[in-house]
Short mmCIF file of C-alpha atoms in Angstrom, two decimals:
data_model
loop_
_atom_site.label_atom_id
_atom_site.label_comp_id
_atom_site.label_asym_id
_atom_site.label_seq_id
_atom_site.Cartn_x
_atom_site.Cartn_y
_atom_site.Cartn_z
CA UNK A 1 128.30 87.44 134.31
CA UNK A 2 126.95 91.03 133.99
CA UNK A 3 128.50 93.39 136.43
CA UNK A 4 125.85 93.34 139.66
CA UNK A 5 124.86 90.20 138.61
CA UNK A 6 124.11 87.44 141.99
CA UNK A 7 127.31 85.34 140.77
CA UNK A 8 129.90 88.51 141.71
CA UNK A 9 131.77 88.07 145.32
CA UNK A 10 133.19 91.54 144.23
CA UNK A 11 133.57 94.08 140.89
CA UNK A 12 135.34 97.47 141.11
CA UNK A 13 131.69 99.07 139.69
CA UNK A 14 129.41 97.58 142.39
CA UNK A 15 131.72 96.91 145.13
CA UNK A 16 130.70 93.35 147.61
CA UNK A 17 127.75 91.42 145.75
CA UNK A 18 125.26 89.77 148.40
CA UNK A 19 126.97 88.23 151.55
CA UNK A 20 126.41 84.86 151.06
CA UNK A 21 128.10 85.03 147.81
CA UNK A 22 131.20 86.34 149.62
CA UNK A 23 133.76 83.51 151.27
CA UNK A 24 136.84 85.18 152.34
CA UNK A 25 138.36 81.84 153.76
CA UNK A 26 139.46 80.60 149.60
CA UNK A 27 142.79 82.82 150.09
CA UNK A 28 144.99 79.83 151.60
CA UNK A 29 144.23 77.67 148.83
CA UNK A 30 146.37 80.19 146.75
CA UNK A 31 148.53 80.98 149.54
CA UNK A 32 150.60 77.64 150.35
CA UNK A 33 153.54 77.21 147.88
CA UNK A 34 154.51 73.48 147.47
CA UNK A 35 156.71 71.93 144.14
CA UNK A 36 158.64 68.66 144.12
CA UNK A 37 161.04 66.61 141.69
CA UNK A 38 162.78 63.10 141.77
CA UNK A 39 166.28 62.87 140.08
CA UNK A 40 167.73 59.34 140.53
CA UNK A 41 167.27 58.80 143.96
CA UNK A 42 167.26 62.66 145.28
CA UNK A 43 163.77 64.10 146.24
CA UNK A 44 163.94 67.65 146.20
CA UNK A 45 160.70 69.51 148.05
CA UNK A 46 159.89 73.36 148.00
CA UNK A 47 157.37 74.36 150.22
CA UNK A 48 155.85 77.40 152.00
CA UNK A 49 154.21 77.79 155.10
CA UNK A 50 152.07 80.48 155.36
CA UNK A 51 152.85 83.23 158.21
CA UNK A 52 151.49 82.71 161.73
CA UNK A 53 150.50 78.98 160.63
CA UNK A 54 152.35 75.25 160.90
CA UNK A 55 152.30 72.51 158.50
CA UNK A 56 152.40 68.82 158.80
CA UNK A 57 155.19 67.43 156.70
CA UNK A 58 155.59 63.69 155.73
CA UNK A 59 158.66 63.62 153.52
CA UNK A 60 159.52 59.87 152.19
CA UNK A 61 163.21 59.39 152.98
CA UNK A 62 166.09 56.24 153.21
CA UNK A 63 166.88 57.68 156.98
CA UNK A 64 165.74 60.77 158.18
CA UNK A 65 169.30 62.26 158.50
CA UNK A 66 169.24 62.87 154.86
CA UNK A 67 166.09 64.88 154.98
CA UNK A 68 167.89 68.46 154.83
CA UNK A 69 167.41 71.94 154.59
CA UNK A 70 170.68 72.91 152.65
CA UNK A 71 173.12 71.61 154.53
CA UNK A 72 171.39 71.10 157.75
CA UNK A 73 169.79 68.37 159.03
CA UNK A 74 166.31 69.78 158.89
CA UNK A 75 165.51 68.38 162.72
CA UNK A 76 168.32 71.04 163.42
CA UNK A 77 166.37 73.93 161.97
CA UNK A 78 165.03 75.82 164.71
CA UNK A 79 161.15 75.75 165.41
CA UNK A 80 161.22 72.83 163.42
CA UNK A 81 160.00 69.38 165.78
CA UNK A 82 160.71 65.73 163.80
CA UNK A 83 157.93 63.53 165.00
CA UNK A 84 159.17 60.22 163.77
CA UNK A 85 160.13 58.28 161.01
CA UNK A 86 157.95 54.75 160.06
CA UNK A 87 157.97 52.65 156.99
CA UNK A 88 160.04 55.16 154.97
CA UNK A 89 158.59 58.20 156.01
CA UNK A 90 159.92 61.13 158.43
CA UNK A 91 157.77 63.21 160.17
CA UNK A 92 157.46 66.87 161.17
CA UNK A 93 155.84 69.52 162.06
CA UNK A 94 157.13 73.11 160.36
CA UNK A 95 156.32 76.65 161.61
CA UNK A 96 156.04 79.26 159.05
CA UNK A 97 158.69 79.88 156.69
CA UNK A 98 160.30 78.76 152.84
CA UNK A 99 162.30 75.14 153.11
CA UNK A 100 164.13 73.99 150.15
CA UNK A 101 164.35 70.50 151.01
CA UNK A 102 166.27 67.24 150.06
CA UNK A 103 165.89 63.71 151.18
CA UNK A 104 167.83 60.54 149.74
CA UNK A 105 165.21 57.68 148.69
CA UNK A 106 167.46 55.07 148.53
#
């Protein structure tokens, strides 16, 4: 689109385009880091949460003592509260922060 045009939230010529073009609330979208693999039976999970924020984190798992952050249990992490594990999944709820996970499937 032609600089000025209606479609532009923003261009460095003509600055903010009209204000209900503009939605400011897109940046978490890009913001939240999150990348898995299987090998055999190890999950391995990468994920961000974004400052000042908590995520909800369902992680499949064999028992949820093998869901771990390193070396540590991840329940042991501080700030960190397990919720539960049912039917192969455990639950938590993260604060902010970068986890490199690992859970055994089997």
């Amino acid at each position: 689109m032609p600089s000025g045009s209606p479609g532009n939230s923003y261009s460095k010529t003509d600055g903010f385009g009209p204000v209900e073009m503009n939605s400011f609330n897109h940046y978490s979208y890009g913001a939240i880091v999150s990348e898995w693999r299987v090998t055999g039976l190890q999950l391995a999970y990468c994920v961000q949460v974004p400052a000042n924020s908590t995520a909800a984190l369902r992680i499949p798992a064999a028992d949820p003592g093998t869901v771990r952050e390193g070396r540590t249990p991840l329940s042991r992490i501080p700030g960190v509260w397990y919720q539960g594990f049912a039917d192969g999944v455990a639950s938590y709820e993260l604060p902010s922060g970068i986890y490199e996970l690992t859970s055994s499937l089997g």
